[in-house]
Amino acid sequence: MPWMILIPLGASTLSFLLGERARWQLTAAAVAGQGWALAGLLMQVWEEGPQRHPVGGWGAPLGIDLRADGLSATMLTMTALVGGFVSVYALGCFSRDRAGGAYFWPLWWFLWAALNALFLSGDVFNLYVTLELLGLGAVALVCLGGEPGALVAGLRYLLAALLGSLAYLMGVALLYGAHGTLALDQLGLLVRPGIASTVAAALMTVGLLLKTALFPLHYWLPPAHGGAPVPVSALLSGLVVKASFYILLRLWFEVFPAALTPAWAQGLGGLGAAAIVWGAWHAFHQEKLKMLVAWSTVAQIGYLFLLFPLATSVAPAEAALAWSGGVYQALSHGLAKAAMFLAAGSMIHATGEERVESLDGISRHLPLTLFTFALAGMNLMGLPPSGGFIAKWLLLESALASGQWGWVAVLITGALLTAGYVFRVLRHAFLPPRPDARVHVLPGYMELAAFALAIGSLLLGLTATFPLTLLEVGAPFAGVRAMP
Amino acid sequence: MIGPSLSYALAGVALFALGLYGLSVHPHLLRKVLAFNVTGSGVFLVLVSLSQRDPGTPPDPVPQALVLTGIVVAVSATAFALALLRRLYALTGKTGLDDEPAP
């Protein structure tokens, strides 16, 4: 388990020291090492159930305990898949653009280490530290270009991230003051309804919502995700926002279930519904392709939060459906949105223009990339047989089973709105090319890397049994089958 | 009667609120960074106040370890924010996030 963190951390240091030299070899070795460590961990979790590892043999409370259950293993797998393919894409991307490339690799490996450490953390303070590492790495990646626009977006993101984590840390302080422990599982047994728990839950939730960019706290996301270099946008939208969502999941279903009333969950769901509509509306009206994809992230984050009203104060079977559906949405969106950003980046590179209008005729020149974009779009809309379909289907089934009809309407409206902005891009792509259009060629492996991610998101739909069963290992609603 | 730990905790909460206020009202980025540090100090003060609850007992080391880690994080975040801010100022002469002209 510690290798999951040590390998990317080592790769970060080495890539900083080596610079341009041995980039391919180092990337290949580190990605392979990650795959090896992850496969071992998956086997362990699959066969023996949730795992624990006291770092350095110290053990809690003064040492740090790492832990892995089905949810962590699934998130780690998503990180490895997205990270691996984005690395391949970035090898091509930054070989042309040397200025940004010198710093991309150390920062990206550092970010990967932070993500893995976050998904393996078993106490609320370690989650805080990894969240800060993640935030610092992500902001540095946004500012990679160094132009004023990127700096403003980065600073806005940095301030939002710092504010969010301080609110979270204040919640940690209150929890420790009230219960004298930081471990997630012990807190879950100790937390009782009361003023301290309520204030702590409110502070932590608001801080994490700010980091996850849930409407109306999403203001920093579109400039940061839309303005960053293409591989960075893919990583931020696909992975980084999922990390704070993951902490929210842990807190709501493992620490605070006793302290939270259904009204809170309904409130989060309401914000999610607003995000779906608001984000999709803005995505539809963006002129620039990358901003369209960034606003689509705002909308898709909304779906994640439908999990909370659907899984709170209902029968366990329905709650399990909603919980799996929400996590599945995080997985499929992670793969699909990374694929979409990479495909958008390829199209922008090929045409040399950023506007959606300038994509006319791209279907002739980059058929594979356009297919990637379409597959990812299908996933976001939730059409079968994609992973997005399974996610939305689970949420829908849970909503129908518990009679919460309002959320059914939200889910259906959201799918239609998503179709609106995805087809806006596809329509331009299939128009005849403009006579003056010039197209730059792109290394084939970059197109293939994006395509592989899109295929991955499709496979999530076709082979849903394995991830769904893995998710149940150590899940809060364990023992309740959630098979489609 | 208000004991020393409780007064530290209350002062910490007051600093936290003050910092949040500063972060939201000042457009100048340097002031925002400073306000972030005030907010952080508030949280640390609350944490430190937790380490000794009863005057007779030895203090609990865990909150102190947390504060140390928190300070390291806050210092690096501040350094990073200042570096970005200097770069932004050098490139554009702006000191705020909005598009107001340079003073």
Coordinates of C-alpha atoms in Angstrom, one line a residue:
Chain A
M1 CA 0.0 0.0 0.0
P2 CA 2.7 2.6 0.7
W3 CA 4.1 2.0 -2.8
M4 CA 1.1 3.7 -4.2
I5 CA 2.4 6.9 -2.6
L6 CA 6.1 6.3 -2.8
I7 CA 6.3 5.6 -6.6
P8 CA 4.7 8.8 -7.8
L9 CA 6.7 10.8 -5.2
G10 CA 9.9 9.2 -6.3
A11 CA 9.0 9.8 -10.0
S12 CA 8.3 13.5 -9.1
T13 CA 11.8 14.0 -7.6
L14 CA 13.5 12.1 -10.4
S15 CA 11.7 13.9 -13.2
F16 CA 12.7 17.2 -11.5
L17 CA 16.3 16.2 -11.3
L18 CA 16.6 14.6 -14.7
G19 CA 14.7 17.3 -16.6
E20 CA 14.3 16.4 -20.3
R21 CA 16.5 13.4 -20.1
A22 CA 15.0 9.9 -19.9
R23 CA 11.4 11.3 -19.9
W24 CA 9.9 8.4 -21.8
Q25 CA 11.7 5.8 -19.8
L26 CA 10.9 7.4 -16.4
T27 CA 7.2 7.9 -17.3
A28 CA 6.9 4.3 -18.5
A29 CA 8.6 2.9 -15.5
A30 CA 6.6 4.9 -13.0
V31 CA 3.2 4.2 -14.7
A32 CA 4.1 0.5 -14.8
G33 CA 5.1 0.6 -11.1
Q34 CA 1.8 2.2 -10.3
G35 CA 0.0 -0.5 -12.2
W36 CA 1.9 -3.2 -10.3
A37 CA 1.2 -1.6 -6.9
L38 CA -2.4 -1.1 -7.7
A39 CA -2.9 -4.6 -8.9
G40 CA -1.5 -6.0 -5.7
L41 CA -3.8 -3.7 -3.6
L42 CA -6.8 -4.6 -5.7
M43 CA -6.2 -8.3 -5.2
Q44 CA -5.8 -7.9 -1.4
V45 CA -9.0 -5.8 -1.1
W46 CA -10.9 -8.2 -3.4
E47 CA -9.9 -11.3 -1.5
E48 CA -9.4 -10.2 2.1
G49 CA -11.6 -7.1 2.5
P50 CA -10.6 -3.7 3.8
Q51 CA -6.9 -3.3 4.5
R52 CA -4.9 -1.2 7.0
H53 CA -1.2 -0.2 7.0
P54 CA 0.5 1.7 9.9
V55 CA 3.1 3.9 8.2
G56 CA 6.6 3.2 9.7
G57 CA 5.0 0.9 12.2
W58 CA 4.0 3.7 14.5
G59 CA 0.3 3.3 14.5
A60 CA -2.5 5.8 15.4
P61 CA -2.9 8.2 17.2
L62 CA 0.5 9.7 16.8
G63 CA 1.5 7.8 13.7
I64 CA -0.5 7.6 10.5
D65 CA -2.7 4.7 9.4
L66 CA -3.4 4.1 5.8
R67 CA -6.5 2.2 4.9
A68 CA -8.1 0.9 1.8
D69 CA -11.6 -0.4 1.2
G70 CA -13.7 -0.9 -1.9
L71 CA -14.3 2.8 -2.4
S72 CA -10.6 3.7 -2.1
A73 CA -9.6 0.9 -4.4
T74 CA -12.1 2.1 -7.0
M75 CA -11.0 5.7 -6.8
L76 CA -7.3 4.6 -7.0
T77 CA -8.1 2.6 -10.1
M78 CA -9.8 5.5 -11.7
T79 CA -6.8 7.7 -10.9
A80 CA -4.4 5.2 -12.4
L81 CA -6.4 4.8 -15.6
V82 CA -6.9 8.5 -16.2
G83 CA -3.4 9.4 -15.0
G84 CA -1.8 6.8 -17.2
F85 CA -3.5 7.7 -20.4
V86 CA -3.2 11.5 -19.8
S87 CA 0.6 10.9 -19.2
V88 CA 0.8 9.3 -22.6
Y89 CA -1.0 12.3 -24.2
A90 CA 1.2 14.7 -22.2
L91 CA 4.3 13.1 -23.5
G92 CA 3.3 14.3 -27.0
C93 CA 1.8 17.6 -25.9
F94 CA 4.7 18.9 -23.9
S95 CA 7.4 17.7 -26.2
R96 CA 6.4 20.5 -28.5
D97 CA 5.9 23.0 -25.8
R98 CA 9.1 22.8 -23.8
A99 CA 8.6 25.8 -21.5
G100 CA 5.7 24.2 -19.7
G101 CA 7.0 20.7 -19.9
A102 CA 9.9 21.3 -17.6
Y103 CA 7.6 21.8 -14.7
F104 CA 4.6 19.7 -15.8
W105 CA 6.1 16.3 -14.9
P106 CA 7.4 16.9 -11.4
L107 CA 4.1 18.7 -10.5
W108 CA 1.9 16.0 -12.1
W109 CA 3.7 13.2 -10.3
F110 CA 3.4 15.1 -7.1
L111 CA -0.3 15.6 -7.7
W112 CA -0.7 11.9 -8.4
A113 CA 1.0 11.1 -5.1
A114 CA -1.3 13.5 -3.3
L115 CA -4.4 11.9 -4.9
N116 CA -3.3 8.4 -3.9
A117 CA -2.5 9.5 -0.4
L118 CA -5.9 11.1 -0.1
F119 CA -7.7 8.0 -1.2
L120 CA -5.7 5.9 1.3
S121 CA -6.1 8.2 4.3
G122 CA -8.0 6.9 7.3
D123 CA -8.2 10.0 9.5
V124 CA -9.7 13.5 9.1
F125 CA -6.4 15.3 9.6
N126 CA -4.4 13.3 7.1
L127 CA -7.3 14.0 4.7
Y128 CA -6.7 17.8 5.4
V129 CA -2.9 17.5 4.6
T130 CA -3.4 15.6 1.4
L131 CA -6.2 18.0 0.4
E132 CA -3.8 20.9 0.8
L133 CA -1.0 19.1 -1.2
L134 CA -3.5 18.4 -3.9
G135 CA -4.7 22.0 -4.0
L136 CA -1.1 23.4 -4.2
G137 CA -0.2 21.0 -6.9
A138 CA -3.3 21.7 -8.9
V139 CA -2.9 25.5 -8.7
A140 CA 0.7 25.2 -9.8
L141 CA -0.4 23.2 -12.8
V142 CA -3.0 25.8 -13.7
C143 CA -0.4 28.5 -13.7
L144 CA 2.0 26.4 -15.9
G145 CA 1.5 28.6 -18.9
G146 CA 2.6 31.7 -17.0
E147 CA 0.4 34.2 -18.9
P148 CA -1.7 36.7 -16.9
G149 CA -5.0 35.0 -17.6
A150 CA -3.7 31.7 -16.1
L151 CA -2.2 33.5 -13.1
V152 CA -5.5 35.2 -12.3
A153 CA -7.4 31.9 -12.7
G154 CA -4.7 30.2 -10.5
L155 CA -4.9 32.8 -7.8
R156 CA -8.6 32.7 -7.7
Y157 CA -8.4 28.9 -7.5
L158 CA -5.7 29.1 -4.8
L159 CA -7.7 31.4 -2.6
A160 CA -10.9 29.3 -2.9
A161 CA -8.9 26.1 -2.1
L162 CA -7.2 27.6 0.9
L163 CA -10.4 29.0 2.3
G164 CA -12.1 25.7 1.8
S165 CA -9.4 23.8 3.6
L166 CA -9.3 26.2 6.5
A167 CA -13.0 25.8 7.0
Y168 CA -12.5 22.0 6.9
L169 CA -9.6 22.3 9.4
M170 CA -11.8 24.2 11.8
G171 CA -14.2 21.4 11.6
V172 CA -11.4 18.9 12.3
A173 CA -10.5 21.0 15.4
L174 CA -14.1 20.9 16.7
L175 CA -14.3 17.2 16.1
Y176 CA -11.1 16.5 17.9
G177 CA -12.2 18.8 20.8
A178 CA -15.5 17.0 21.1
H179 CA -14.4 13.4 20.7
G180 CA -10.6 13.2 21.2
T181 CA -9.9 11.2 18.0
L182 CA -9.3 11.8 14.4
A183 CA -9.8 8.4 12.9
L184 CA -12.8 8.2 10.6
D185 CA -14.1 4.8 12.0
Q186 CA -13.9 5.9 15.6
L187 CA -15.5 9.2 15.0
G188 CA -18.4 7.4 13.3
L189 CA -19.1 5.6 16.6
L190 CA -18.8 8.7 18.8
V191 CA -20.6 11.4 16.9
R192 CA -23.9 12.3 18.4
P193 CA -26.4 15.0 17.3
G194 CA -25.5 18.2 19.0
I195 CA -24.2 21.7 18.4
A196 CA -20.5 20.8 18.1
S197 CA -21.3 18.0 15.5
T198 CA -23.6 20.3 13.6
V199 CA -21.1 23.2 13.4
A200 CA -18.3 20.8 12.5
A201 CA -20.3 19.2 9.8
A202 CA -21.4 22.5 8.4
L203 CA -17.9 23.9 8.3
M204 CA -16.4 20.8 6.7
T205 CA -19.2 20.5 4.2
V206 CA -19.1 24.1 3.0
G207 CA -15.3 23.9 2.8
L208 CA -15.4 20.8 0.7
L209 CA -18.2 22.1 -1.5
L210 CA -16.0 25.1 -2.3
K211 CA -13.3 22.7 -3.4
T212 CA -15.6 20.5 -5.3
A213 CA -17.1 23.6 -7.0
L214 CA -20.7 22.8 -6.4
F215 CA -23.1 25.5 -7.5
P216 CA -23.0 28.4 -6.3
L217 CA -19.4 27.9 -5.2
H218 CA -18.3 27.0 -8.7
Y219 CA -17.1 30.5 -9.8
W220 CA -13.4 29.5 -9.8
L221 CA -13.7 26.3 -11.8
P222 CA -14.4 27.4 -15.5
P223 CA -11.5 29.9 -15.8
A224 CA -9.1 27.5 -14.0
H225 CA -10.1 24.3 -15.9
G226 CA -10.8 26.1 -19.2
G227 CA -7.5 28.1 -19.2
A228 CA -5.0 25.4 -18.1
P229 CA -2.9 23.4 -20.6
V230 CA -5.0 20.5 -22.1
P231 CA -3.6 17.5 -20.1
V232 CA -3.9 19.6 -16.9
S233 CA -7.6 20.4 -17.6
A234 CA -8.2 16.7 -18.1
L235 CA -6.6 15.9 -14.8
L236 CA -8.3 18.6 -12.9
S237 CA -11.8 17.9 -14.2
G238 CA -11.4 14.2 -14.2
L239 CA -9.7 13.6 -10.9
V240 CA -9.1 16.6 -8.6
V241 CA -12.7 17.6 -8.0
K242 CA -13.5 14.0 -7.2
A243 CA -11.1 14.0 -4.3
S244 CA -13.0 16.5 -2.2
F245 CA -16.2 14.8 -3.2
Y246 CA -14.7 11.5 -1.9
I247 CA -14.0 13.2 1.4
L248 CA -17.6 14.4 1.6
L249 CA -18.8 10.9 1.0
R250 CA -16.6 9.6 3.8
L251 CA -17.8 12.2 6.2
W252 CA -21.5 12.0 5.4
F253 CA -21.8 8.2 5.4
E254 CA -19.1 7.3 8.0
V255 CA -18.7 10.2 10.4
F256 CA -21.9 12.3 10.5
P257 CA -24.8 10.0 9.8
A258 CA -26.1 10.5 13.3
A259 CA -25.8 14.3 13.2
L260 CA -27.3 15.1 9.8
T261 CA -31.0 15.6 9.2
P262 CA -32.7 14.8 5.8
A263 CA -33.1 18.6 5.3
W264 CA -29.4 18.9 4.8
A265 CA -29.3 16.2 2.3
Q266 CA -32.2 17.6 0.4
G267 CA -30.4 21.0 0.4
L268 CA -27.3 19.4 -1.1
G269 CA -29.4 17.7 -3.7
G270 CA -31.1 21.0 -4.5
L271 CA -27.8 22.7 -5.1
G272 CA -26.8 19.7 -7.3
A273 CA -30.0 20.1 -9.4
A274 CA -29.3 23.9 -9.7
A275 CA -25.7 23.1 -10.8
I276 CA -27.0 20.7 -13.5
V277 CA -29.2 23.3 -15.1
W278 CA -26.9 26.3 -14.6
G279 CA -23.8 24.5 -15.8
A280 CA -25.4 23.0 -18.9
W281 CA -27.0 26.4 -19.7
H282 CA -23.6 28.1 -19.6
A283 CA -21.9 25.2 -21.4
F284 CA -24.4 25.6 -24.3
H285 CA -23.6 29.3 -24.6
Q286 CA -19.8 29.2 -24.5
E287 CA -17.9 30.4 -27.5
K288 CA -14.7 28.5 -26.7
L289 CA -14.6 24.8 -26.9
K290 CA -12.5 24.3 -23.7
M291 CA -14.8 26.6 -21.7
L292 CA -17.8 24.5 -22.9
V293 CA -16.2 21.4 -21.6
A294 CA -15.3 23.2 -18.3
W295 CA -18.9 24.3 -17.7
S296 CA -20.0 20.8 -18.5
T297 CA -17.9 19.7 -15.5
V298 CA -19.9 22.2 -13.3
A299 CA -23.1 20.5 -14.5
Q300 CA -21.8 16.9 -14.1
I301 CA -20.7 17.7 -10.5
G302 CA -24.3 18.4 -9.8
Y303 CA -25.2 14.8 -10.5
L304 CA -22.8 13.6 -7.8
F305 CA -24.8 15.5 -5.2
L306 CA -28.1 13.8 -6.1
L307 CA -26.6 10.9 -4.2
F308 CA -27.1 12.7 -0.8
P309 CA -30.9 13.1 -0.8
L310 CA -31.4 9.7 -2.4
A311 CA -29.3 7.9 0.1
T312 CA -30.4 9.6 3.3
S313 CA -33.3 8.4 5.4
V314 CA -34.6 5.9 3.0
A315 CA -34.6 2.1 3.1
P316 CA -31.0 0.5 3.0
A317 CA -31.6 -1.1 -0.4
E318 CA -32.5 2.2 -2.0
A319 CA -29.7 4.0 -0.2
A320 CA -27.2 1.4 -1.5
L321 CA -28.5 2.0 -5.1
A322 CA -28.1 5.7 -4.8
W323 CA -24.6 5.4 -3.2
S324 CA -23.3 3.1 -5.9
G325 CA -24.9 5.3 -8.5
G326 CA -23.2 8.4 -7.2
V327 CA -19.8 6.8 -7.0
Y328 CA -20.3 5.3 -10.4
Q329 CA -21.1 8.8 -11.8
A330 CA -17.8 10.0 -10.3
L331 CA -15.9 7.1 -12.0
S332 CA -17.5 7.4 -15.4
H333 CA -17.3 11.2 -15.4
G334 CA -13.6 11.0 -14.5
L335 CA -12.8 8.8 -17.5
A336 CA -15.3 10.5 -19.9
K337 CA -14.4 14.1 -19.0
A338 CA -10.6 13.4 -19.3
A339 CA -11.3 11.9 -22.7
M340 CA -13.4 14.8 -23.7
F341 CA -10.8 17.4 -22.7
L342 CA -8.0 15.5 -24.5
A343 CA -10.2 15.2 -27.6
A344 CA -11.0 18.9 -27.4
G345 CA -7.3 19.7 -27.0
S346 CA -6.5 17.7 -30.2
M347 CA -9.2 19.5 -32.2
I348 CA -7.9 22.9 -30.9
H349 CA -4.4 21.9 -31.8
A350 CA -5.4 20.7 -35.2
T351 CA -7.4 23.7 -36.2
G352 CA -5.3 26.2 -34.3
E353 CA -8.5 27.9 -33.1
E354 CA -10.3 27.7 -29.8
R355 CA -13.9 28.6 -30.9
V356 CA -16.6 26.0 -31.4
E357 CA -17.5 27.7 -34.7
S358 CA -14.1 27.0 -36.1
L359 CA -14.5 23.2 -35.8
D360 CA -16.3 23.0 -39.2
G361 CA -15.2 19.9 -41.1
I362 CA -13.1 18.4 -38.3
S363 CA -14.9 15.1 -38.9
R364 CA -12.9 14.7 -42.2
H365 CA -9.5 15.3 -40.6
L366 CA -9.7 13.8 -37.1
P367 CA -12.4 11.1 -37.2
L368 CA -10.9 9.2 -34.3
T369 CA -10.8 12.2 -32.1
L370 CA -14.3 13.2 -33.0
F371 CA -15.5 9.7 -32.2
T372 CA -13.7 10.0 -28.8
F373 CA -15.6 13.3 -28.2
A374 CA -18.9 11.7 -29.2
L375 CA -18.3 8.6 -27.0
A376 CA -17.5 10.8 -24.0
G377 CA -20.5 13.0 -24.7
M378 CA -22.7 9.9 -24.8
N379 CA -21.4 9.0 -21.4
L380 CA -22.2 12.4 -20.0
M381 CA -25.7 12.2 -21.4
G382 CA -26.1 8.8 -19.9
L383 CA -26.9 6.8 -23.0
P384 CA -26.5 3.0 -22.8
P385 CA -24.2 1.2 -22.8
S386 CA -21.9 3.7 -21.2
G387 CA -20.8 3.9 -17.6
G388 CA -22.7 7.2 -17.3
F389 CA -25.9 5.2 -18.2
I390 CA -25.3 2.8 -15.3
A391 CA -24.7 5.6 -12.9
K392 CA -27.8 7.5 -13.9
W393 CA -29.9 4.4 -14.1
L394 CA -28.9 3.4 -10.5
L395 CA -29.8 6.9 -9.3
L396 CA -33.1 6.8 -11.2
E397 CA -34.0 3.4 -9.8
S398 CA -33.3 4.6 -6.3
A399 CA -35.4 7.7 -6.8
L400 CA -38.3 5.7 -8.2
A401 CA -38.0 3.1 -5.4
S402 CA -38.1 5.7 -2.6
G403 CA -40.7 7.7 -4.4
Q404 CA -38.7 10.9 -4.7
W405 CA -40.1 12.0 -8.0
G406 CA -38.6 15.4 -8.1
W407 CA -35.1 14.0 -8.6
V408 CA -36.3 11.9 -11.5
A409 CA -37.3 15.0 -13.3
V410 CA -33.9 16.6 -12.6
L411 CA -32.1 13.5 -14.0
I412 CA -34.1 13.6 -17.2
T413 CA -33.8 17.3 -17.7
G414 CA -30.1 17.1 -17.1
A415 CA -29.7 14.4 -19.8
L416 CA -31.5 16.6 -22.4
L417 CA -29.5 19.7 -21.5
T418 CA -26.2 17.7 -21.9
A419 CA -27.4 16.5 -25.3
G420 CA -27.8 20.1 -26.2
Y421 CA -24.2 21.2 -25.8
V422 CA -22.7 17.9 -27.0
F423 CA -24.6 18.0 -30.2
R424 CA -23.7 21.7 -30.7
V425 CA -20.1 20.6 -31.0
L426 CA -20.9 17.6 -33.2
R427 CA -23.1 19.7 -35.6
H428 CA -20.1 21.9 -36.4
A429 CA -17.8 19.0 -36.7
F430 CA -20.0 17.5 -39.5
L431 CA -20.4 20.7 -41.5
P432 CA -18.3 20.9 -44.7
P433 CA -14.8 22.2 -44.0
R434 CA -14.1 25.9 -44.7
P435 CA -12.0 26.4 -47.8
D436 CA -9.3 28.3 -46.0
A437 CA -9.0 25.8 -43.1
R438 CA -5.5 24.4 -42.5
V439 CA -5.0 21.3 -40.3
H440 CA -1.9 20.4 -38.3
V441 CA -1.2 16.8 -37.8
L442 CA -1.0 15.2 -34.4
P443 CA 1.0 12.2 -33.2
G444 CA -1.2 9.2 -33.5
Y445 CA -0.6 8.0 -29.9
M446 CA -2.1 11.2 -28.5
E447 CA -5.4 10.5 -30.4
L448 CA -5.2 6.9 -29.2
A449 CA -4.7 7.8 -25.6
A450 CA -7.8 10.0 -25.6
F451 CA -9.7 7.2 -27.4
A452 CA -8.6 4.6 -24.9
L453 CA -10.1 6.7 -22.1
A454 CA -13.4 7.0 -23.9
I455 CA -13.4 3.2 -24.5
G456 CA -12.7 2.8 -20.8
S457 CA -15.8 4.8 -19.9
L458 CA -17.7 2.6 -22.3
L459 CA -16.4 -0.6 -20.7
L460 CA -17.5 0.7 -17.3
G461 CA -21.0 0.3 -18.7
L462 CA -20.5 -3.0 -20.3
T463 CA -18.7 -4.7 -17.4
A464 CA -20.4 -3.0 -14.4
T465 CA -20.4 -6.1 -12.2
F466 CA -16.8 -6.1 -11.2
P467 CA -16.5 -2.4 -10.1
L468 CA -19.9 -2.5 -8.4
T469 CA -19.0 -5.6 -6.4
L470 CA -15.6 -4.1 -5.5
L471 CA -17.4 -1.0 -4.3
E472 CA -19.3 -3.0 -1.8
V473 CA -16.2 -4.1 0.1
G474 CA -16.4 -2.1 3.3
A475 CA -19.2 0.1 2.0
P476 CA -21.6 1.8 4.4
F477 CA -24.5 -0.2 3.1
A478 CA -22.5 -3.4 2.9
G479 CA -24.5 -6.6 2.5
V480 CA -27.2 -4.9 0.5
R481 CA -27.0 -6.0 -3.1
A482 CA -27.0 -3.2 -5.6
M483 CA -26.9 -5.1 -8.9
P484 CA -28.5 -3.6 -12.0
Chain B
M1 CA -15.7 31.6 34.9
I2 CA -13.8 31.6 31.7
G3 CA -10.6 29.5 31.9
P4 CA -7.5 30.2 29.9
S5 CA -8.2 27.4 27.3
L6 CA -11.7 28.6 26.7
S7 CA -10.5 32.2 26.2
Y8 CA -7.9 31.0 23.7
A9 CA -10.6 29.1 21.9
L10 CA -12.9 32.1 21.8
A11 CA -10.1 34.3 20.6
G12 CA -9.3 31.7 17.9
V13 CA -12.9 31.8 16.7
A14 CA -12.9 35.6 16.7
L15 CA -9.6 35.6 14.6
F16 CA -11.2 33.0 12.2
A17 CA -14.2 35.2 11.7
L18 CA -12.0 38.3 11.3
G19 CA -9.9 36.6 8.7
L20 CA -12.9 35.5 6.7
Y21 CA -14.3 39.0 6.7
G22 CA -10.9 40.3 5.5
L23 CA -10.7 37.7 2.8
S24 CA -14.1 38.7 1.4
V25 CA -14.0 42.5 1.6
H26 CA -10.4 43.4 0.4
P27 CA -9.8 43.3 -3.3
H28 CA -6.0 43.7 -2.9
L29 CA -4.4 40.3 -3.2
L30 CA -1.7 40.9 -0.6
R31 CA -4.5 41.8 1.9
K32 CA -6.2 38.6 1.0
V33 CA -3.1 36.5 1.6
L34 CA -2.7 38.3 5.0
A35 CA -6.3 37.6 5.8
F36 CA -5.8 34.0 5.0
N37 CA -3.0 33.9 7.5
V38 CA -5.2 35.5 10.2
T39 CA -7.9 32.9 9.5
G40 CA -5.3 30.1 9.8
S41 CA -3.9 31.5 13.1
G42 CA -7.5 31.4 14.4
V43 CA -7.8 27.7 13.6
F44 CA -4.4 27.0 15.1
L45 CA -5.3 28.9 18.3
V46 CA -8.5 26.8 18.6
L47 CA -6.4 23.6 18.2
V48 CA -3.8 24.6 20.7
S49 CA -6.5 25.5 23.2
L50 CA -7.7 21.9 23.0
S51 CA -4.5 20.4 24.1
Q52 CA -5.0 21.3 27.8
R53 CA -8.5 20.8 29.1
D54 CA -7.8 20.3 32.8
P55 CA -5.1 22.3 34.5
G56 CA -3.8 19.4 36.4
T57 CA -3.2 16.9 33.6
P58 CA -0.3 16.8 31.1
P59 CA -1.2 18.4 27.7
D60 CA -2.3 16.2 24.9
P61 CA 0.4 16.2 22.2
V62 CA -1.8 15.4 19.2
P63 CA -3.2 18.9 18.7
Q64 CA 0.3 20.4 18.9
A65 CA 1.5 18.0 16.2
L66 CA -1.5 19.0 14.1
V67 CA -0.7 22.7 14.5
L68 CA 2.9 22.2 13.5
T69 CA 1.8 20.4 10.3
G70 CA -0.8 23.1 9.7
I71 CA 1.8 25.9 10.0
V72 CA 4.1 24.2 7.5
V73 CA 1.2 23.9 5.1
A74 CA 0.2 27.6 5.7
V75 CA 3.7 28.8 5.2
S76 CA 4.2 27.0 1.9
A77 CA 0.8 28.1 0.7
T78 CA 1.6 31.7 1.6
A79 CA 4.9 31.6 -0.2
F80 CA 3.3 30.1 -3.3
A81 CA 0.5 32.8 -3.3
L82 CA 3.1 35.6 -2.9
A83 CA 5.1 34.2 -5.8
L84 CA 2.1 34.1 -8.0
L85 CA 1.1 37.6 -6.9
R86 CA 4.5 39.0 -7.7
R87 CA 4.5 37.4 -11.1
L88 CA 1.0 38.8 -11.8
Y89 CA 2.1 42.3 -10.7
A90 CA 5.3 42.1 -12.8
L91 CA 3.4 41.1 -15.9
T92 CA 0.3 43.3 -15.7
G93 CA 0.7 45.8 -12.8
K94 CA -2.5 44.5 -11.3
T95 CA -2.8 43.8 -7.6
G96 CA -6.4 42.4 -7.6
L97 CA -8.3 39.6 -9.3
D98 CA -10.8 41.8 -11.1
D99 CA -10.2 43.8 -14.2
E100 CA -9.8 47.2 -12.5
P101 CA -6.9 49.2 -14.0
A102 CA -3.6 49.4 -12.1
P103 CA -3.4 52.1 -9.4

